[in-house]
Structure formats: structure tokens, C-alpha cells
JSON list of C-alpha atoms in Angstrom, two decimals:
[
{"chain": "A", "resi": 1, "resn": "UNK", "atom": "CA", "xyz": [0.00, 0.00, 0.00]},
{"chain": "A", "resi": 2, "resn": "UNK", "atom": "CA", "xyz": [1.47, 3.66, -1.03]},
{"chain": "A", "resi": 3, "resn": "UNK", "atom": "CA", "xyz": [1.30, 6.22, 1.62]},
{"chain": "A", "resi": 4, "resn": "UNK", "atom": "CA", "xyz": [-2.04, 7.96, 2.78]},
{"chain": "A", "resi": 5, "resn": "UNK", "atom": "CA", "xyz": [-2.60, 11.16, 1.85]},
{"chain": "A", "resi": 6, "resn": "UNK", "atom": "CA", "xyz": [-4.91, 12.12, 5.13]},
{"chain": "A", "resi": 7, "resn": "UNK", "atom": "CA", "xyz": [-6.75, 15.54, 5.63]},
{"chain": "A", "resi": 8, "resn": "UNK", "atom": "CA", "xyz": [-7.56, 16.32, 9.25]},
{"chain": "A", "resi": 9, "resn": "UNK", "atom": "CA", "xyz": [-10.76, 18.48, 9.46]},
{"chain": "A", "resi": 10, "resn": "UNK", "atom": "CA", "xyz": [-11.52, 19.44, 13.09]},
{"chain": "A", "resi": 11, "resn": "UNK", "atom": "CA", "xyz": [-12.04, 22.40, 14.50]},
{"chain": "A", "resi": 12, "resn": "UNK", "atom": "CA", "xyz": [-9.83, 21.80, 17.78]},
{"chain": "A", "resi": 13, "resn": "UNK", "atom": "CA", "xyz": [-6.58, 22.89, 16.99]},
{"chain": "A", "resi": 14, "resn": "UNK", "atom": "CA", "xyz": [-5.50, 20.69, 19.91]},
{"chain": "A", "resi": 15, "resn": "UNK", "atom": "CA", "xyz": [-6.77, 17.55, 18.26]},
{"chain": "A", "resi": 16, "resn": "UNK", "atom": "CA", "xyz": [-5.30, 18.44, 15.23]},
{"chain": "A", "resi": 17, "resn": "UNK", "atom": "CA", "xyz": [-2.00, 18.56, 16.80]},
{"chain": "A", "resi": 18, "resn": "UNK", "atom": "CA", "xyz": [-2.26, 15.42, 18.68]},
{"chain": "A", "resi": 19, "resn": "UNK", "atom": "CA", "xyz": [-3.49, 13.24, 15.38]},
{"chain": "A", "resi": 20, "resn": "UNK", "atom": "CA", "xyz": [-0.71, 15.09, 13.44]},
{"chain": "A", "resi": 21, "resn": "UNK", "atom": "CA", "xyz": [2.13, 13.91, 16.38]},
{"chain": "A", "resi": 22, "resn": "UNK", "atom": "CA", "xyz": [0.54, 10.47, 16.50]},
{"chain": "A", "resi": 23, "resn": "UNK", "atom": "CA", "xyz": [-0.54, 9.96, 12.61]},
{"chain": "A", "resi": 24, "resn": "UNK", "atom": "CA", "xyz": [2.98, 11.72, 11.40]},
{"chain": "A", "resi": 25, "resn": "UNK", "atom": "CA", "xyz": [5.00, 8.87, 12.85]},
{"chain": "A", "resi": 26, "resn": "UNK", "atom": "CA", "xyz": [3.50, 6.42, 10.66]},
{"chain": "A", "resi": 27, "resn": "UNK", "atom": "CA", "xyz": [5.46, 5.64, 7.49]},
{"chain": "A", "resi": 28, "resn": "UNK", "atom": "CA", "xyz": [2.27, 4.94, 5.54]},
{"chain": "A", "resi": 29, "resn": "UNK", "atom": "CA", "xyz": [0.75, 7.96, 6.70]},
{"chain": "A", "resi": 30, "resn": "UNK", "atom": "CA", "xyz": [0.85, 11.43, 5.49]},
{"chain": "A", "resi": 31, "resn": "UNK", "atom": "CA", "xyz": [-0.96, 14.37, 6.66]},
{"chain": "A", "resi": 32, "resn": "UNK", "atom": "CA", "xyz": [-1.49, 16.78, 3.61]},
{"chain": "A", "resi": 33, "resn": "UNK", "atom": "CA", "xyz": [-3.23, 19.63, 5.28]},
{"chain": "A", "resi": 34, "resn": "UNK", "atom": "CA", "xyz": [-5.77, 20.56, 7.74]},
{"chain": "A", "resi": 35, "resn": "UNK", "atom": "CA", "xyz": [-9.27, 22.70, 8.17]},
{"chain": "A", "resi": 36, "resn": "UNK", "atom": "CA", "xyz": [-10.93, 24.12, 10.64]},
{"chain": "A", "resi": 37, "resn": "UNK", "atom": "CA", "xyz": [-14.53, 24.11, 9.34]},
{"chain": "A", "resi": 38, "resn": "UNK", "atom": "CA", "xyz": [-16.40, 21.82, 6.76]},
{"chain": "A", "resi": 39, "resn": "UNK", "atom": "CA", "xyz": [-16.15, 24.98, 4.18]},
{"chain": "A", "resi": 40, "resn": "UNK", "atom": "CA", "xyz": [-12.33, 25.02, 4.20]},
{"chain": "A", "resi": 41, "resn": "UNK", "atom": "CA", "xyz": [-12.11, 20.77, 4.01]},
{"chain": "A", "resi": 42, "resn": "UNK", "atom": "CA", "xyz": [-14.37, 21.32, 0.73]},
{"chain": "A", "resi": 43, "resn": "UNK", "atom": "CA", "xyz": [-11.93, 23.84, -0.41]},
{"chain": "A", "resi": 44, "resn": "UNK", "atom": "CA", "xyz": [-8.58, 21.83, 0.80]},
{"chain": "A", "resi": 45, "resn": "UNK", "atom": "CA", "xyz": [-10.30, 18.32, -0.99]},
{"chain": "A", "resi": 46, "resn": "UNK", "atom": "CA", "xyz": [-9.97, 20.21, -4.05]},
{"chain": "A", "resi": 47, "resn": "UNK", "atom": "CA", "xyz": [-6.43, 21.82, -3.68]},
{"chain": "A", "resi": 48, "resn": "UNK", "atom": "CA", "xyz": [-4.95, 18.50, -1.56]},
{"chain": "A", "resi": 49, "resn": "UNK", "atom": "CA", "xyz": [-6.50, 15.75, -3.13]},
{"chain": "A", "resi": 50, "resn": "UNK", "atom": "CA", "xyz": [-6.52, 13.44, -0.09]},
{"chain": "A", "resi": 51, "resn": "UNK", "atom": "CA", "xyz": [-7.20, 9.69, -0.18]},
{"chain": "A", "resi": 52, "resn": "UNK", "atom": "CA", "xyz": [-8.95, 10.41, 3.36]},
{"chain": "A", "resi": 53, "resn": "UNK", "atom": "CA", "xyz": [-10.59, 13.11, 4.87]},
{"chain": "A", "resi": 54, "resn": "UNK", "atom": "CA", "xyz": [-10.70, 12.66, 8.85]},
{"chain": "A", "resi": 55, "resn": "UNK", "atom": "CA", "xyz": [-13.74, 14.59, 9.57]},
{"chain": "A", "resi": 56, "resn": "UNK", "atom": "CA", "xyz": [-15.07, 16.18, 13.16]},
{"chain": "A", "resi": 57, "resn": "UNK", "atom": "CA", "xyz": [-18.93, 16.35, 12.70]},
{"chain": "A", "resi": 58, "resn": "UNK", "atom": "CA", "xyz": [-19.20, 19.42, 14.79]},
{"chain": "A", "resi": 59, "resn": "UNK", "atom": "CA", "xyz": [-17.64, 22.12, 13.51]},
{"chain": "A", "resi": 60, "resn": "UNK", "atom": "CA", "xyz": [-18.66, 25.67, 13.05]},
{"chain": "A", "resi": 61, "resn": "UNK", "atom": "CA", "xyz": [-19.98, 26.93, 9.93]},
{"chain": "A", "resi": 62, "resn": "UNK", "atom": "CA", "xyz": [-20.63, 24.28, 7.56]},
{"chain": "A", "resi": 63, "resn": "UNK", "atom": "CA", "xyz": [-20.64, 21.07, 9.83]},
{"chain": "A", "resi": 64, "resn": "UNK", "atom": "CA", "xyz": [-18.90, 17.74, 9.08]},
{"chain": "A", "resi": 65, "resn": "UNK", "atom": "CA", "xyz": [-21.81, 16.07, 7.57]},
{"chain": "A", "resi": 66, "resn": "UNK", "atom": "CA", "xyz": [-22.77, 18.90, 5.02]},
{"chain": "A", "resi": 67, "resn": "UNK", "atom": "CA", "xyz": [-19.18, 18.75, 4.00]},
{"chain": "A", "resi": 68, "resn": "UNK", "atom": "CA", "xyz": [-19.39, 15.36, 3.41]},
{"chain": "A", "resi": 69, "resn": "UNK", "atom": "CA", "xyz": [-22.25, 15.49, 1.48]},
{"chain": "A", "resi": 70, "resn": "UNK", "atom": "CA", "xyz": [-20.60, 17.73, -1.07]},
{"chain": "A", "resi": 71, "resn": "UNK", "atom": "CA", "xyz": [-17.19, 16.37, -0.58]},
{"chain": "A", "resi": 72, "resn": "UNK", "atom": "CA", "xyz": [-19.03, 13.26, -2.18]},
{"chain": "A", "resi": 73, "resn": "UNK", "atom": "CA", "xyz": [-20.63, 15.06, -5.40]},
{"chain": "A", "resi": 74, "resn": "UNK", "atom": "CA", "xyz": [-17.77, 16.65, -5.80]},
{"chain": "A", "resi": 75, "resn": "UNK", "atom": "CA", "xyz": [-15.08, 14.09, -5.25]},
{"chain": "A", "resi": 76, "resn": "UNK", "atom": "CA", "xyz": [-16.52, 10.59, -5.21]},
{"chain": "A", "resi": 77, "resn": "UNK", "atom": "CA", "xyz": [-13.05, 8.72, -4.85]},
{"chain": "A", "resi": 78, "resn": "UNK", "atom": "CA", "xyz": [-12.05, 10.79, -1.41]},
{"chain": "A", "resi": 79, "resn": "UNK", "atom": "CA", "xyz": [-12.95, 8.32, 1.21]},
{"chain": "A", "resi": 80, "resn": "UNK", "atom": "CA", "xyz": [-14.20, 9.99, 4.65]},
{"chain": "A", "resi": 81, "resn": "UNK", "atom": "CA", "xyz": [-13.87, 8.81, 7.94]},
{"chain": "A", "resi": 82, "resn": "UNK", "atom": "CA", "xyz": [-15.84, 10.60, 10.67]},
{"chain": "A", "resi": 83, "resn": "UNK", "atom": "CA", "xyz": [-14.07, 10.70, 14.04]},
{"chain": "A", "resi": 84, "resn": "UNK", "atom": "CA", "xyz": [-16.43, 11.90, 16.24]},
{"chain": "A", "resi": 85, "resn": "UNK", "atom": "CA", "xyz": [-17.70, 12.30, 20.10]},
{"chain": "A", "resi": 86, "resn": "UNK", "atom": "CA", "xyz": [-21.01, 11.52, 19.00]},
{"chain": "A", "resi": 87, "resn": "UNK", "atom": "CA", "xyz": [-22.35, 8.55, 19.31]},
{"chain": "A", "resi": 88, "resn": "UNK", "atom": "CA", "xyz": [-26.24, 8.89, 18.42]},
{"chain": "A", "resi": 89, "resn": "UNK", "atom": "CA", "xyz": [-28.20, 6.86, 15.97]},
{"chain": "A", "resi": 90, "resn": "UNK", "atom": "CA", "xyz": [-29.17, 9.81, 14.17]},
{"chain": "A", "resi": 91, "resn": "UNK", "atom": "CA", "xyz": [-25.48, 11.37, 13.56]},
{"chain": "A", "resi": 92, "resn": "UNK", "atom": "CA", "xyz": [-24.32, 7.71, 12.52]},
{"chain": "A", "resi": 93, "resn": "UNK", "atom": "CA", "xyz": [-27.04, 6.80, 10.11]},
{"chain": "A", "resi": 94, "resn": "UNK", "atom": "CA", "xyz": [-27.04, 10.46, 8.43]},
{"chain": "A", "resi": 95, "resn": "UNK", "atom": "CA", "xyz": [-23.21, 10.70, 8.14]},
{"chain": "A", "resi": 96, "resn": "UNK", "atom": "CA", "xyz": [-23.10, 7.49, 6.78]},
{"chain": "A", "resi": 97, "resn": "UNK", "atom": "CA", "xyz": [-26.40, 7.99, 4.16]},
{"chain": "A", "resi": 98, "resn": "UNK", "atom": "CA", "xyz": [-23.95, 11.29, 3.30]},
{"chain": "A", "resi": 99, "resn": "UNK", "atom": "CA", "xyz": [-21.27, 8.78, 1.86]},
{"chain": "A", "resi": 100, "resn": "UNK", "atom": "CA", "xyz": [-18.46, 8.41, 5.21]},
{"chain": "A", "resi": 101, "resn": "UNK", "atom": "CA", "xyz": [-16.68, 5.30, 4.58]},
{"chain": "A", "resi": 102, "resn": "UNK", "atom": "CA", "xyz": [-16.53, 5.01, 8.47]},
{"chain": "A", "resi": 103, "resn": "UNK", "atom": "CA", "xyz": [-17.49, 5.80, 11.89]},
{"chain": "A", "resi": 104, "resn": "UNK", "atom": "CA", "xyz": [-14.52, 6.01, 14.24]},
{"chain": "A", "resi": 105, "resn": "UNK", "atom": "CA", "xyz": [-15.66, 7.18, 18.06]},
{"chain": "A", "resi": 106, "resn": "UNK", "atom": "CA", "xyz": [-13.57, 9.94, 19.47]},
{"chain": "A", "resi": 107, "resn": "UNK", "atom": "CA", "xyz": [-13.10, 7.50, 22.74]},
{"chain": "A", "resi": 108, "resn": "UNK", "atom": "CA", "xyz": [-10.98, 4.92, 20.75]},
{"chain": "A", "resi": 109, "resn": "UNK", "atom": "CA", "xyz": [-7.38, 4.29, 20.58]},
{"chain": "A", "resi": 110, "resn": "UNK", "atom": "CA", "xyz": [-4.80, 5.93, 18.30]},
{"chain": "A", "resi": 111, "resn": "UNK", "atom": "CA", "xyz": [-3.74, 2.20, 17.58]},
{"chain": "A", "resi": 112, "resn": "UNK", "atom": "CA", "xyz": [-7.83, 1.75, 16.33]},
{"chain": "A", "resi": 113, "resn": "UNK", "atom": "CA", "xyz": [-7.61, 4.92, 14.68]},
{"chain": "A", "resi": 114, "resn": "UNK", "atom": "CA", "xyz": [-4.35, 4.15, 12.24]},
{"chain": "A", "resi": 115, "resn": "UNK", "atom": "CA", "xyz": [-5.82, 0.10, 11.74]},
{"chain": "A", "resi": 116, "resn": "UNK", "atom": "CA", "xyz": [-9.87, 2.32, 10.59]},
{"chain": "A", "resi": 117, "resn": "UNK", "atom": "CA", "xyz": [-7.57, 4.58, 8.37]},
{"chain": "A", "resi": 118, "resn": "UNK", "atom": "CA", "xyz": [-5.67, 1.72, 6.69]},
{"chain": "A", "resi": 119, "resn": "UNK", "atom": "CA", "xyz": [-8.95, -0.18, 6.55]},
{"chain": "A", "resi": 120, "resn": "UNK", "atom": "CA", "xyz": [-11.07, 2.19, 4.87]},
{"chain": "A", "resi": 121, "resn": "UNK", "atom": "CA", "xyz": [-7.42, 3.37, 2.80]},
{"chain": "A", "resi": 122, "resn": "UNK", "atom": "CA", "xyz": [-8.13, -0.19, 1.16]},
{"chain": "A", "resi": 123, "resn": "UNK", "atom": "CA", "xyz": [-11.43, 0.27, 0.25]},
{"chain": "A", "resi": 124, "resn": "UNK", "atom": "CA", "xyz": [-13.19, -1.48, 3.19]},
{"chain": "A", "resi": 125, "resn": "UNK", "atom": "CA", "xyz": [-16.12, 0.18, 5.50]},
{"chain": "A", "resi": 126, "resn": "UNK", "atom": "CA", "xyz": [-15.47, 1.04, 9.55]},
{"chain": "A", "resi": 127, "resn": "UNK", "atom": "CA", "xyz": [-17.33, 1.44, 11.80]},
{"chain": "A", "resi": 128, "resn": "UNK", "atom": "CA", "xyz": [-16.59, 1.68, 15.64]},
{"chain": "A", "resi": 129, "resn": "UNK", "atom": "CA", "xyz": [-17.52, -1.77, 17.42]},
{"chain": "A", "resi": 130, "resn": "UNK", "atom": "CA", "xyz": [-20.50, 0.71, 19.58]},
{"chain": "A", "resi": 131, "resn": "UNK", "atom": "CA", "xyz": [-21.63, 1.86, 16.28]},
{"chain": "A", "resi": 132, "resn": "UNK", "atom": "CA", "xyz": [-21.40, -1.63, 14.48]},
{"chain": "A", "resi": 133, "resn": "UNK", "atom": "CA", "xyz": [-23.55, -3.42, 17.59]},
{"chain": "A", "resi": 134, "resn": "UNK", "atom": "CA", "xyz": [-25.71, -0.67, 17.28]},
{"chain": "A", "resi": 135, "resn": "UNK", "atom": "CA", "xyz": [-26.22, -0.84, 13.37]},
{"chain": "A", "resi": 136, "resn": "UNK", "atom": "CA", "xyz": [-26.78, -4.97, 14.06]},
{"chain": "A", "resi": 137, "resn": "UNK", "atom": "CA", "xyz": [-29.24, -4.89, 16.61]},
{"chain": "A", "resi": 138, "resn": "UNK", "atom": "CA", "xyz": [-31.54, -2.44, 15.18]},
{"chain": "A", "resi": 139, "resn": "UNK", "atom": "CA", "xyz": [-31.73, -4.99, 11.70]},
{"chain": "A", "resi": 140, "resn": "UNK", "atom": "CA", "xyz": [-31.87, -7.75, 14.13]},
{"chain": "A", "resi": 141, "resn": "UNK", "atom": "CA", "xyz": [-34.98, -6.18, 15.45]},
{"chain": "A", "resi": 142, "resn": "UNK", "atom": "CA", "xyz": [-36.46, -5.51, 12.25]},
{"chain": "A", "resi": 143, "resn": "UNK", "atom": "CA", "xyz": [-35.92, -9.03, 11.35]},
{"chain": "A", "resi": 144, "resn": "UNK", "atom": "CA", "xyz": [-37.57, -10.52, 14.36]},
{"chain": "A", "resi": 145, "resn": "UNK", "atom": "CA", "xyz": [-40.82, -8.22, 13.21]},
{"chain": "A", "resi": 146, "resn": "UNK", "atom": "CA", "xyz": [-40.72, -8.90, 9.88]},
{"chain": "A", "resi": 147, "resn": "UNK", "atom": "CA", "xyz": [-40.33, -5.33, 8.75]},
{"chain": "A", "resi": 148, "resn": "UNK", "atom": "CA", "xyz": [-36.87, -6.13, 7.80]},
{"chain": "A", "resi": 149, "resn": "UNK", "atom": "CA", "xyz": [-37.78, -7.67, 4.38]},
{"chain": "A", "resi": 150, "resn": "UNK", "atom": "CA", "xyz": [-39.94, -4.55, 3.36]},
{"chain": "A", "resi": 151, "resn": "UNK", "atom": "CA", "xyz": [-37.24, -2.05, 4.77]},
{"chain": "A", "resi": 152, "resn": "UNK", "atom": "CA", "xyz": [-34.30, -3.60, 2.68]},
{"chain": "A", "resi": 153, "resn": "UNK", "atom": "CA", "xyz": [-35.77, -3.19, -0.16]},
{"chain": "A", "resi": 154, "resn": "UNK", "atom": "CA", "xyz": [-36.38, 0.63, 0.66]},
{"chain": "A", "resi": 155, "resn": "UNK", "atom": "CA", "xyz": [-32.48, 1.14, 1.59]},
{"chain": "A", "resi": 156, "resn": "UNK", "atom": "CA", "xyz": [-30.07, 2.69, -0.48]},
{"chain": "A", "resi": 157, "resn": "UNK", "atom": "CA", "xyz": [-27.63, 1.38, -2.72]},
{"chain": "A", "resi": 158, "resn": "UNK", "atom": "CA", "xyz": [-24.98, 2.97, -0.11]},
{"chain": "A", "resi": 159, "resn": "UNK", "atom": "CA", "xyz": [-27.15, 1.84, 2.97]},
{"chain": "A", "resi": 160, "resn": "UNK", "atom": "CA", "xyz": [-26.76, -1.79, 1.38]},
{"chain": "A", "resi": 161, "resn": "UNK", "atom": "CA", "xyz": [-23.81, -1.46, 0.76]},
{"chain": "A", "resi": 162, "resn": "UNK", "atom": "CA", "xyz": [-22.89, -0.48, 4.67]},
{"chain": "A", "resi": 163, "resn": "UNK", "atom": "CA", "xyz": [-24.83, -3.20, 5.73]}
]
């Protein structure tokens, strides 16, 4: 695998620091540029060309998910990985209907963090362990009422494609 061109859009300049010191000493790993808002990771996704965005949800201004949205139109092969504090249903399930390629919890390890990046730098989905028993259980429970059949058929192709 070449090296991975990684954008790091949060707003915290102290969490961009940290993943910089952490991500930077990984020879796979290069970090091509940061923003501070979702407007500026737009921008940078155009001037940087990164293989991953590493997208905060929160963020002021445009937030994380709107930016991923048009990240997406715009730039279909940059793969997004949302690393987040949030661990709501409704975040998860919009971010990834927006097109993330993963779903990495804020509360995880920098060793989890570098193995989601490499994962999802190979083409593969992640999604945090929480997020992925959460994602199970709720199609579990459609199954066991039968709505499950109907509903697939009503998913996305991305939403399929997650699942």
C-alpha cells in the first residue's frame, strides 16, 4: 500500500495537533493539510487531493456532515472517515447515508484509529464496534418483526452497501 494522503478536518486545533504527532510517525501515513470548518475541508479536498478526509462532525460553519455530502458530489473517490464524540443513531445513520466510509468514536485508541484509516485506505467500511452493535441490533430487530424484508428493499444502494 502507497502512503495515505490524510486531511484532518476538526475544529480543535489541539486535536489536530495530537493526530498530526501520532498519525505523522506512521510511514504509511501522510498528513497533507488541515481545516478548521467543513467549508475550508471542501476547499482543501480540491487543492490536496486526499485519499482520506478525517472529519469532526461538529464544527462551526458548515458542519462535518454537510461537507461530506458535497465532498461526495464533488469528489466521489475521497474516502471519509468521521471521528467523532457523538455517538447517536441519528449522527451515525445520516453521516453514513452522506457517503463516510466510516465511523470512528472519538473514545478509541490511536492504535484503532491508524488500523480504521488503513482499513477504509483499502477500500473497506469502519465502523466503531458501539456503532457496528448498534447498526446490528436495530436490523436484528427488524428481522424478528418482519419489517426487515420490506425495509431492505427501501435502503439505499450505499445503505446496502454499509450493511
Amino acid at each position: 500500500m502507497s502512503n495515505l494522503k490524510i486531511l484532518i478536518a476538526d475544529d480543535h486545533a489541539i486535536v489536530r495537533e495530537g493526530l498530526k504527532a501520532v498519525l505523522g510517525g506512521h510511514s504509511d501515513i501522510e498528513i497533507c493539510g488541515e481545516a478548521v470548518d467543513g467549508e475550508e475541508a471542501v476547499r482543501k479536498a480540491d487543492q490536496l487531493k486526499p485519499d482520506i478526509i478525517l472529519m469532526d462532525i461538529t464544527m462551526p460553519g458548515m458542519n462535518g456532515l454537510e461537507a461530506t455530502r458535497r465532498i461526495k458530489q464533488l469528489y466521489p473517490e475521497t474516502k471519509i472517515l468521521v471521528l467523532t464524540m457523538h455517538e447517536e443513531d441519528d449522527y451515525f445513520y445520516r453521516i453514513l447515508e452522506a457517503g463516510a466510509s466510516g465511523y470512528f468514536v472519538k473514545g478509541g485508541s490511536f492504535t484503532e484509529l491508524v488500523n480504521a484509516l488503513r482499513s477504509v485506505g483499502n477500500g473497506d467500511v469502519f465502523i466503531y464496534p458501539t456503532m457496528a452493535k448498534k447498526l446490528l441490533s436495530n436490523y436484528l430487530e427488524g428481522v424478528k418483526s418482519g419489517q426487515e424484508a420490506e425495509g431492505y428493499k427501501k435502503l439505499t444502494e450505499r445503505e446496502k452497501e454499509i450493511l
